[in-house]
Amino acid sequence: MTEFLIFLQENFSVLQQKTVEHIFLVGFSLFFASVFAIPLGILLVRFSFLRQGILKAGSISQTIPSLAMLGFLVPLFGLGNVPALVVLIFYAVYPILRSTYTGLVSVPPECIEAAEGLGFSNLQKLWWVELPLALPMMISGLRIATASTIGIATIAAFIGAGGLGDFITQGLALNNSALILLGAIPIAFLALAFDYGISQIENQFQHRQESRSFRFKGVLLGVFSLAIIFLGGNYLYKEHIMTKKATITIASKNFTEQYILAELMAQLIEGKTSLKVIRKLNLGTTDIIHQALLKGDIDLYPEYSGTAYLTILKEAPNRNGEDILSKVQAAYKDKFNLVWLKPFGFSNSQALAVKKSFAEHHNLQNLSDLARVAPHLTIAAPPEFLKRPDGMLGLSQSYELKFKNVMQVDPNLMYTAIDHEKVEVIAAFTTDGKLQKYQLIPLNDDKKFYPPYHCAPVIREAILTTYPEIYEALSVLFGHINEEKMRMLNAKVDIEGRSPFDVAQEFLAKLN
């Protein structure tokens, strides 16, 4: 407990920033979802021909996975707040819409008849009779929308929109429970705070006999709503202005090595140039990060030649490492206006790994040996590995691997799975620091299936032309990180529990 409090104190300023980002995402999306859903719910009561189609469409919309929605929106809107807000508003609309409609149609007919007898207009009936009586049901829908939005907002971390989800995704990636708690606990408190705020609004509306007090509360609610709009607009404006200044956005995929390499580049550029660095780490798969680079949402990230050759360029496997690297460099420049800088100095090949004791018991040294016992084993692998030509698809053909079960697992949870003997095989990388920690050995690729995976910075040509000092700043890394050094850096994070920022800072201090 003491260690967590110290950790909390060290990261309190970042926690404040991420909490504000999360509140913005939730508040902004709930406000606009309500502005859209409540009038639409009123229209559904008035125009019955709209009712069935819209309510069914809304119900179906809730079954669409939020990550799938993000994957669809990123190519359209890029990374950042816009796709995150679109997704959050999309999922918040239906609970509010449904509860508004249900509440209004549940108003007793005699109440409406009494209002008509008093000469109320349609607008007066709605405002003074129907909405007040429907309010409890509407509030319940808002509560449901709020709870789901606070939870779904954590996925904003996958597309660089910030929020408390950043702590959770980084904690999962680094197997750091303190980071996970740093995100999860504030999210729980936010849910309670939002629910309390909604209950107070409900109480004020339900006890509005004192008209002056009610009007005052209404004014406060209006001011609060305007404040959300202002703060949200200001937040988006500042982000837009920031991207127009002399900045460079550095990104990474969602595993330890990528975090460290991104930090190395970020700290060098911050220290050796006048550019401001924006970090967008943990952006997920190769396809997502490549699309973000093409759209200009990010400017620089570390990539692997074999991955680019097979996944992005979709070329046939080629075992000549230097040939692959030169082809990738030329193709990226011609097709995408992207520049591959000089490699860091190591190749991080994929591998299938098993526990050392398991390999000794079954006499496993090569992947060909694994094929013999694969029908009795379960393998855990990341989603990307299962669909890539240099992953499960290609391995199955080259080695005739047929596993009993194939489990799709987050890259960082694979090690927990094999350590607890839930699986026997995992898809790993040769520079993983966790191999030693969990007593795993990568099986030899005796048929030379895997191409070399030389790691190098990939940058947008326009950025490199505008800021040539970036090349000079990064040049100290070129050829200076071999496999042993990279494995050591990964181990400092994965085994010793240190942050990628500190590990990168220490390495650069020694390098200089």
PDB file of C-alpha atoms in Angstrom, residues 175-422:
ATOM      1  CA  ASN A 175       2.567  -6.107 -16.482  1.00  0.00           C
ATOM      2  CA  ASN A 176       2.480  -3.291 -13.920  1.00  0.00           C
ATOM      3  CA  SER A 177      -0.427  -3.609 -11.494  1.00  0.00           C
ATOM      4  CA  ALA A 178       0.243  -0.158 -10.003  1.00  0.00           C
ATOM      5  CA  LEU A 179      -0.339   1.471 -13.393  1.00  0.00           C
ATOM      6  CA  ILE A 180      -3.531  -0.530 -13.890  1.00  0.00           C
ATOM      7  CA  LEU A 181      -4.832   0.586 -10.482  1.00  0.00           C
ATOM      8  CA  LEU A 182      -3.832   4.177 -11.229  1.00  0.00           C
ATOM      9  CA  GLY A 183      -6.332   4.081 -14.082  1.00  0.00           C
ATOM     10  CA  ALA A 184      -8.992   1.763 -12.675  1.00  0.00           C
ATOM     11  CA  ILE A 185      -9.513   3.398  -9.266  1.00  0.00           C
ATOM     12  CA  PRO A 186     -10.111   6.943 -10.593  1.00  0.00           C
ATOM     13  CA  ILE A 187     -12.486   5.529 -13.218  1.00  0.00           C
ATOM     14  CA  ALA A 188     -14.544   3.926 -10.440  1.00  0.00           C
ATOM     15  CA  PHE A 189     -14.598   7.214  -8.508  1.00  0.00           C
ATOM     16  CA  LEU A 190     -15.570   9.094 -11.667  1.00  0.00           C
ATOM     17  CA  ALA A 191     -18.513   6.739 -12.161  1.00  0.00           C
ATOM     18  CA  LEU A 192     -19.666   7.403  -8.598  1.00  0.00           C
ATOM     19  CA  ALA A 193     -19.184  11.162  -8.980  1.00  0.00           C
ATOM     20  CA  PHE A 194     -21.138  11.329 -12.231  1.00  0.00           C
ATOM     21  CA  ASP A 195     -23.921   9.192 -10.761  1.00  0.00           C
ATOM     22  CA  TYR A 196     -24.127  11.464  -7.712  1.00  0.00           C
ATOM     23  CA  GLY A 197     -24.273  14.541  -9.938  1.00  0.00           C
ATOM     24  CA  ILE A 198     -27.093  13.031 -11.981  1.00  0.00           C
ATOM     25  CA  SER A 199     -29.017  12.144  -8.815  1.00  0.00           C
ATOM     26  CA  GLN A 200     -28.724  15.747  -7.627  1.00  0.00           C
ATOM     27  CA  ILE A 201     -30.063  17.025 -10.946  1.00  0.00           C
ATOM     28  CA  GLU A 202     -32.946  14.542 -10.671  1.00  0.00           C
ATOM     29  CA  ASN A 203     -33.751  15.694  -7.148  1.00  0.00           C
ATOM     30  CA  GLN A 204     -33.831  19.323  -8.188  1.00  0.00           C
ATOM     31  CA  PHE A 205     -36.189  18.613 -11.064  1.00  0.00           C
ATOM     32  CA  GLN A 206     -38.479  16.423  -8.977  1.00  0.00           C
ATOM     33  CA  HIS A 207     -38.733  18.972  -6.165  1.00  0.00           C
ATOM     34  CA  ARG A 208     -39.329  22.109  -8.124  1.00  0.00           C
ATOM     35  CA  GLN A 209     -42.303  23.471  -6.226  1.00  0.00           C
ATOM     36  CA  GLU A 210     -40.276  26.546  -5.343  1.00  0.00           C
ATOM     37  CA  SER A 211     -40.101  28.060  -8.798  1.00  0.00           C
ATOM     38  CA  ARG A 212     -37.421  30.597  -7.960  1.00  0.00           C
ATOM     39  CA  SER A 213     -35.104  27.899  -6.629  1.00  0.00           C
ATOM     40  CA  PHE A 214     -35.849  25.713  -9.621  1.00  0.00           C
ATOM     41  CA  ARG A 215     -35.078  28.490 -12.050  1.00  0.00           C
ATOM     42  CA  PHE A 216     -31.830  29.159 -10.257  1.00  0.00           C
ATOM     43  CA  LYS A 217     -30.879  25.488 -10.535  1.00  0.00           C
ATOM     44  CA  GLY A 218     -31.876  25.557 -14.184  1.00  0.00           C
ATOM     45  CA  VAL A 219     -29.572  28.499 -14.762  1.00  0.00           C
ATOM     46  CA  LEU A 220     -26.757  26.619 -13.025  1.00  0.00           C
ATOM     47  CA  LEU A 221     -27.402  23.558 -15.190  1.00  0.00           C
ATOM     48  CA  GLY A 222     -27.314  25.738 -18.300  1.00  0.00           C
ATOM     49  CA  VAL A 223     -24.058  27.354 -17.185  1.00  0.00           C
ATOM     50  CA  PHE A 224     -22.595  23.903 -16.505  1.00  0.00           C
ATOM     51  CA  SER A 225     -23.609  22.704 -19.976  1.00  0.00           C
ATOM     52  CA  LEU A 226     -22.086  25.783 -21.585  1.00  0.00           C
ATOM     53  CA  ALA A 227     -18.920  25.219 -19.541  1.00  0.00           C
ATOM     54  CA  ILE A 228     -18.621  21.688 -20.926  1.00  0.00           C
ATOM     55  CA  ILE A 229     -18.986  23.013 -24.466  1.00  0.00           C
ATOM     56  CA  PHE A 230     -16.460  25.787 -23.827  1.00  0.00           C
ATOM     57  CA  LEU A 231     -13.907  23.533 -22.154  1.00  0.00           C
ATOM     58  CA  GLY A 232     -14.342  20.885 -24.831  1.00  0.00           C
ATOM     59  CA  GLY A 233     -13.971  23.390 -27.642  1.00  0.00           C
ATOM     60  CA  ASN A 234     -10.974  24.959 -25.948  1.00  0.00           C
ATOM     61  CA  TYR A 235      -9.417  21.515 -25.457  1.00  0.00           C
ATOM     62  CA  LEU A 236      -9.846  20.621 -29.117  1.00  0.00           C
ATOM     63  CA  TYR A 237      -8.640  24.055 -30.233  1.00  0.00           C
ATOM     64  CA  LYS A 238      -5.481  23.815 -28.144  1.00  0.00           C
ATOM     65  CA  GLU A 239      -4.779  20.350 -29.516  1.00  0.00           C
ATOM     66  CA  HIS A 240      -5.284  21.663 -33.051  1.00  0.00           C
ATOM     67  CA  ILE A 241      -3.004  24.664 -32.435  1.00  0.00           C
ATOM     68  CA  MET A 242      -0.386  22.455 -30.806  1.00  0.00           C
ATOM     69  CA  THR A 243      -0.169  20.275 -33.902  1.00  0.00           C
ATOM     70  CA  LYS A 244       0.406  23.400 -36.007  1.00  0.00           C
ATOM     71  CA  LYS A 245       3.403  24.497 -33.929  1.00  0.00           C
ATOM     72  CA  ALA A 246       6.921  23.133 -34.273  1.00  0.00           C
ATOM     73  CA  THR A 247       6.061  19.705 -32.935  1.00  0.00           C
ATOM     74  CA  ILE A 248       6.723  16.108 -33.847  1.00  0.00           C
ATOM     75  CA  THR A 249       4.431  13.263 -32.834  1.00  0.00           C
ATOM     76  CA  ILE A 250       6.194  10.018 -31.955  1.00  0.00           C
ATOM     77  CA  ALA A 251       4.175   6.819 -31.717  1.00  0.00           C
ATOM     78  CA  SER A 252       4.675   3.192 -30.795  1.00  0.00           C
ATOM     79  CA  LYS A 253       2.898  -0.140 -30.927  1.00  0.00           C
ATOM     80  CA  ASN A 254       1.656  -1.873 -27.791  1.00  0.00           C
ATOM     81  CA  PHE A 255       4.632  -3.708 -26.319  1.00  0.00           C
ATOM     82  CA  THR A 256       7.634  -2.888 -24.155  1.00  0.00           C
ATOM     83  CA  GLU A 257      10.310  -2.662 -26.829  1.00  0.00           C
ATOM     84  CA  GLN A 258       8.271  -0.141 -28.806  1.00  0.00           C
ATOM     85  CA  TYR A 259       7.755   2.022 -25.706  1.00  0.00           C
ATOM     86  CA  ILE A 260      11.494   2.096 -25.022  1.00  0.00           C
ATOM     87  CA  LEU A 261      12.487   2.894 -28.612  1.00  0.00           C
ATOM     88  CA  ALA A 262       9.868   5.639 -28.840  1.00  0.00           C
ATOM     89  CA  GLU A 263      11.149   7.132 -25.576  1.00  0.00           C
ATOM     90  CA  LEU A 264      14.748   7.012 -26.804  1.00  0.00           C
ATOM     91  CA  MET A 265      13.809   8.950 -29.929  1.00  0.00           C
ATOM     92  CA  ALA A 266      11.584  11.376 -28.038  1.00  0.00           C
ATOM     93  CA  GLN A 267      14.211  12.232 -25.433  1.00  0.00           C
ATOM     94  CA  LEU A 268      16.928  12.710 -28.054  1.00  0.00           C
ATOM     95  CA  ILE A 269      14.756  15.060 -30.117  1.00  0.00           C
ATOM     96  CA  GLU A 270      13.708  16.985 -27.008  1.00  0.00           C
ATOM     97  CA  GLY A 271      17.312  17.296 -25.880  1.00  0.00           C
ATOM     98  CA  LYS A 272      19.016  18.071 -29.187  1.00  0.00           C
ATOM     99  CA  THR A 273      16.409  20.159 -31.050  1.00  0.00           C
ATOM    100  CA  SER A 274      13.913  22.928 -30.284  1.00  0.00           C
ATOM    101  CA  LEU A 275      10.984  20.741 -31.335  1.00  0.00           C
ATOM    102  CA  LYS A 276       8.216  19.841 -28.911  1.00  0.00           C
ATOM    103  CA  VAL A 277       7.506  16.102 -28.817  1.00  0.00           C
ATOM    104  CA  ILE A 278       3.998  14.680 -28.507  1.00  0.00           C
ATOM    105  CA  ARG A 279       3.966  11.037 -27.445  1.00  0.00           C
ATOM    106  CA  LYS A 280       1.203   8.737 -28.696  1.00  0.00           C
ATOM    107  CA  LEU A 281       2.211   5.349 -27.394  1.00  0.00           C
ATOM    108  CA  ASN A 282       0.367   2.044 -27.417  1.00  0.00           C
ATOM    109  CA  LEU A 283      -1.450   2.595 -30.723  1.00  0.00           C
ATOM    110  CA  GLY A 284      -2.001  -1.080 -31.420  1.00  0.00           C
ATOM    111  CA  THR A 285      -1.396  -2.967 -34.635  1.00  0.00           C
ATOM    112  CA  THR A 286       0.888  -2.280 -37.580  1.00  0.00           C
ATOM    113  CA  ASP A 287      -2.014  -1.395 -39.881  1.00  0.00           C
ATOM    114  CA  ILE A 288      -3.440   1.214 -37.487  1.00  0.00           C
ATOM    115  CA  ILE A 289      -0.111   2.902 -36.873  1.00  0.00           C
ATOM    116  CA  HIS A 290       0.764   2.860 -40.588  1.00  0.00           C
ATOM    117  CA  GLN A 291      -2.542   4.510 -41.515  1.00  0.00           C
ATOM    118  CA  ALA A 292      -1.956   7.131 -38.829  1.00  0.00           C
ATOM    119  CA  LEU A 293       1.463   7.860 -40.321  1.00  0.00           C
ATOM    120  CA  LEU A 294       0.016   8.243 -43.821  1.00  0.00           C
ATOM    121  CA  LYS A 295      -2.685  10.631 -42.575  1.00  0.00           C
ATOM    122  CA  GLY A 296      -0.156  12.761 -40.711  1.00  0.00           C
ATOM    123  CA  ASP A 297      -1.595  11.998 -37.267  1.00  0.00           C
ATOM    124  CA  ILE A 298       1.863  10.801 -36.246  1.00  0.00           C
ATOM    125  CA  ASP A 299       5.278  11.604 -37.690  1.00  0.00           C
ATOM    126  CA  LEU A 300       7.728   8.976 -36.475  1.00  0.00           C
ATOM    127  CA  TYR A 301       7.747   5.475 -34.995  1.00  0.00           C
ATOM    128  CA  PRO A 302       9.990   2.368 -34.884  1.00  0.00           C
ATOM    129  CA  GLU A 303       9.194  -0.413 -37.351  1.00  0.00           C
ATOM    130  CA  TYR A 304      10.646  -3.769 -38.388  1.00  0.00           C
ATOM    131  CA  SER A 305      11.733  -4.524 -41.946  1.00  0.00           C
ATOM    132  CA  GLY A 306      10.178  -7.991 -42.069  1.00  0.00           C
ATOM    133  CA  THR A 307       6.848  -6.686 -40.775  1.00  0.00           C
ATOM    134  CA  ALA A 308       6.794  -3.853 -43.302  1.00  0.00           C
ATOM    135  CA  TYR A 309       7.781  -6.166 -46.153  1.00  0.00           C
ATOM    136  CA  LEU A 310       5.108  -8.787 -45.521  1.00  0.00           C
ATOM    137  CA  THR A 311       2.286  -6.897 -43.771  1.00  0.00           C
ATOM    138  CA  ILE A 312       2.344  -3.450 -45.405  1.00  0.00           C
ATOM    139  CA  LEU A 313       3.891  -4.159 -48.806  1.00  0.00           C
ATOM    140  CA  LYS A 314       2.350  -7.662 -48.896  1.00  0.00           C
ATOM    141  CA  GLU A 315       5.363  -9.165 -50.624  1.00  0.00           C
ATOM    142  CA  ALA A 316       6.160 -12.872 -50.768  1.00  0.00           C
ATOM    143  CA  PRO A 317       8.586 -14.168 -48.115  1.00  0.00           C
ATOM    144  CA  ASN A 318      12.235 -13.447 -48.871  1.00  0.00           C
ATOM    145  CA  ARG A 319      15.128 -14.721 -46.750  1.00  0.00           C
ATOM    146  CA  ASN A 320      17.723 -12.135 -47.886  1.00  0.00           C
ATOM    147  CA  GLY A 321      17.795  -9.625 -45.051  1.00  0.00           C
ATOM    148  CA  GLU A 322      19.723  -6.839 -46.769  1.00  0.00           C
ATOM    149  CA  ASP A 323      17.601  -7.227 -49.892  1.00  0.00           C
ATOM    150  CA  ILE A 324      14.403  -6.908 -47.832  1.00  0.00           C
ATOM    151  CA  LEU A 325      15.608  -3.785 -46.039  1.00  0.00           C
ATOM    152  CA  SER A 326      16.627  -2.027 -49.253  1.00  0.00           C
ATOM    153  CA  LYS A 327      13.347  -2.969 -50.950  1.00  0.00           C
ATOM    154  CA  VAL A 328      11.331  -1.689 -48.005  1.00  0.00           C
ATOM    155  CA  GLN A 329      13.252   1.594 -47.953  1.00  0.00           C
ATOM    156  CA  ALA A 330      12.684   2.166 -51.666  1.00  0.00           C
ATOM    157  CA  ALA A 331       9.016   1.110 -51.652  1.00  0.00           C
ATOM    158  CA  TYR A 332       8.112   3.237 -48.636  1.00  0.00           C
ATOM    159  CA  LYS A 333       9.621   6.323 -50.244  1.00  0.00           C
ATOM    160  CA  ASP A 334       7.999   5.753 -53.645  1.00  0.00           C
ATOM    161  CA  LYS A 335       4.540   4.662 -52.464  1.00  0.00           C
ATOM    162  CA  PHE A 336       4.065   6.496 -49.183  1.00  0.00           C
ATOM    163  CA  ASN A 337       6.613   9.347 -49.033  1.00  0.00           C
ATOM    164  CA  LEU A 338       7.997   7.753 -45.887  1.00  0.00           C
ATOM    165  CA  VAL A 339      11.687   7.498 -45.070  1.00  0.00           C
ATOM    166  CA  TRP A 340      13.369   4.590 -43.321  1.00  0.00           C
ATOM    167  CA  LEU A 341      16.331   5.934 -41.371  1.00  0.00           C
ATOM    168  CA  LYS A 342      19.339   3.775 -40.547  1.00  0.00           C
ATOM    169  CA  PRO A 343      18.608   0.690 -38.394  1.00  0.00           C
ATOM    170  CA  PHE A 344      19.186   0.736 -34.646  1.00  0.00           C
ATOM    171  CA  GLY A 345      21.456  -2.282 -34.976  1.00  0.00           C
ATOM    172  CA  PHE A 346      19.340  -5.271 -33.963  1.00  0.00           C
ATOM    173  CA  SER A 347      16.913  -7.681 -35.563  1.00  0.00           C
ATOM    174  CA  ASN A 348      13.930  -8.735 -33.480  1.00  0.00           C
ATOM    175  CA  SER A 349      12.634 -11.887 -35.090  1.00  0.00           C
ATOM    176  CA  GLN A 350       9.434 -13.629 -34.141  1.00  0.00           C
ATOM    177  CA  ALA A 351       9.633 -17.031 -32.498  1.00  0.00           C
ATOM    178  CA  LEU A 352       7.537 -19.707 -30.853  1.00  0.00           C
ATOM    179  CA  ALA A 353       8.612 -20.199 -27.254  1.00  0.00           C
ATOM    180  CA  VAL A 354       7.988 -22.917 -24.665  1.00  0.00           C
ATOM    181  CA  LYS A 355       9.057 -23.433 -21.071  1.00  0.00           C
ATOM    182  CA  LYS A 356      12.569 -24.816 -20.721  1.00  0.00           C
ATOM    183  CA  SER A 357      11.324 -27.758 -18.650  1.00  0.00           C
ATOM    184  CA  PHE A 358       8.649 -28.511 -21.244  1.00  0.00           C
ATOM    185  CA  ALA A 359      11.208 -28.467 -24.068  1.00  0.00           C
ATOM    186  CA  GLU A 360      13.501 -30.848 -22.181  1.00  0.00           C
ATOM    187  CA  HIS A 361      10.654 -33.225 -21.338  1.00  0.00           C
ATOM    188  CA  HIS A 362       9.457 -33.406 -24.977  1.00  0.00           C
ATOM    189  CA  ASN A 363      12.911 -33.094 -26.565  1.00  0.00           C
ATOM    190  CA  LEU A 364      12.057 -29.870 -28.424  1.00  0.00           C
ATOM    191  CA  GLN A 365      14.787 -27.825 -30.075  1.00  0.00           C
ATOM    192  CA  ASN A 366      13.412 -26.807 -33.459  1.00  0.00           C
ATOM    193  CA  LEU A 367      10.032 -25.809 -34.842  1.00  0.00           C
ATOM    194  CA  SER A 368      10.066 -29.094 -36.764  1.00  0.00           C
ATOM    195  CA  ASP A 369      10.152 -30.890 -33.403  1.00  0.00           C
ATOM    196  CA  LEU A 370       7.174 -28.844 -32.244  1.00  0.00           C
ATOM    197  CA  ALA A 371       5.113 -30.017 -35.220  1.00  0.00           C
ATOM    198  CA  ARG A 372       5.307 -33.543 -33.811  1.00  0.00           C
ATOM    199  CA  VAL A 373       3.487 -32.670 -30.556  1.00  0.00           C
ATOM    200  CA  ALA A 374       1.491 -29.605 -31.683  1.00  0.00           C
ATOM    201  CA  PRO A 375      -1.848 -31.508 -32.016  1.00  0.00           C
ATOM    202  CA  HIS A 376      -1.799 -31.954 -28.217  1.00  0.00           C
ATOM    203  CA  LEU A 377      -0.845 -28.351 -27.344  1.00  0.00           C
ATOM    204  CA  THR A 378      -2.485 -24.947 -26.944  1.00  0.00           C
ATOM    205  CA  ILE A 379      -0.798 -21.827 -28.301  1.00  0.00           C
ATOM    206  CA  ALA A 380      -1.442 -18.228 -27.210  1.00  0.00           C
ATOM    207  CA  ALA A 381      -0.706 -15.452 -29.688  1.00  0.00           C
ATOM    208  CA  PRO A 382      -1.649 -11.809 -30.341  1.00  0.00           C
ATOM    209  CA  PRO A 383      -4.427 -11.094 -32.879  1.00  0.00           C
ATOM    210  CA  GLU A 384      -1.997  -9.675 -35.420  1.00  0.00           C
ATOM    211  CA  PHE A 385       0.213 -12.790 -35.317  1.00  0.00           C
ATOM    212  CA  LEU A 386      -2.724 -15.061 -36.127  1.00  0.00           C
ATOM    213  CA  LYS A 387      -3.516 -13.260 -39.394  1.00  0.00           C
ATOM    214  CA  ARG A 388      -0.104 -12.217 -40.668  1.00  0.00           C
ATOM    215  CA  PRO A 389       1.669 -14.101 -43.480  1.00  0.00           C
ATOM    216  CA  ASP A 390       4.806 -14.197 -41.320  1.00  0.00           C
ATOM    217  CA  GLY A 391       2.747 -15.458 -38.388  1.00  0.00           C
ATOM    218  CA  MET A 392       0.474 -18.415 -37.858  1.00  0.00           C
ATOM    219  CA  LEU A 393      -0.686 -18.611 -41.471  1.00  0.00           C
ATOM    220  CA  GLY A 394       2.814 -19.011 -42.883  1.00  0.00           C
ATOM    221  CA  LEU A 395       4.134 -21.169 -40.046  1.00  0.00           C
ATOM    222  CA  SER A 396       1.259 -23.618 -40.390  1.00  0.00           C
ATOM    223  CA  GLN A 397       2.113 -24.141 -44.043  1.00  0.00           C
ATOM    224  CA  SER A 398       5.910 -24.284 -43.707  1.00  0.00           C
ATOM    225  CA  TYR A 399       6.027 -26.557 -40.663  1.00  0.00           C
ATOM    226  CA  GLU A 400       2.587 -28.213 -40.920  1.00  0.00           C
ATOM    227  CA  LEU A 401       1.749 -26.993 -37.435  1.00  0.00           C
ATOM    228  CA  LYS A 402      -1.726 -27.995 -36.246  1.00  0.00           C
ATOM    229  CA  PHE A 403      -2.394 -27.036 -32.637  1.00  0.00           C
ATOM    230  CA  LYS A 404      -5.210 -28.446 -30.518  1.00  0.00           C
ATOM    231  CA  ASN A 405      -6.298 -24.924 -29.529  1.00  0.00           C
ATOM    232  CA  VAL A 406      -5.301 -21.440 -30.664  1.00  0.00           C
ATOM    233  CA  MET A 407      -6.002 -18.669 -28.146  1.00  0.00           C
ATOM    234  CA  GLN A 408      -6.060 -15.011 -29.184  1.00  0.00           C
ATOM    235  CA  VAL A 409      -4.432 -13.136 -26.294  1.00  0.00           C
ATOM    236  CA  ASP A 410      -2.976  -9.692 -25.632  1.00  0.00           C
ATOM    237  CA  PRO A 411       0.811  -9.775 -26.272  1.00  0.00           C
ATOM    238  CA  ASN A 412       1.626  -9.090 -22.637  1.00  0.00           C
ATOM    239  CA  LEU A 413      -0.866 -11.544 -21.137  1.00  0.00           C
ATOM    240  CA  MET A 414       0.644 -14.464 -23.066  1.00  0.00           C
ATOM    241  CA  TYR A 415       3.449 -14.737 -20.525  1.00  0.00           C
ATOM    242  CA  THR A 416       1.015 -14.904 -17.627  1.00  0.00           C
ATOM    243  CA  ALA A 417      -0.895 -17.626 -19.470  1.00  0.00           C
ATOM    244  CA  ILE A 418       2.153 -19.823 -20.060  1.00  0.00           C
ATOM    245  CA  ASP A 419       3.500 -19.170 -16.558  1.00  0.00           C
ATOM    246  CA  HIS A 420       0.212 -20.438 -15.089  1.00  0.00           C
ATOM    247  CA  GLU A 421       0.301 -23.403 -17.511  1.00  0.00           C
ATOM    248  CA  LYS A 422      -2.889 -22.378 -19.294  1.00  0.00           C
TER     249      LYS A 422
END
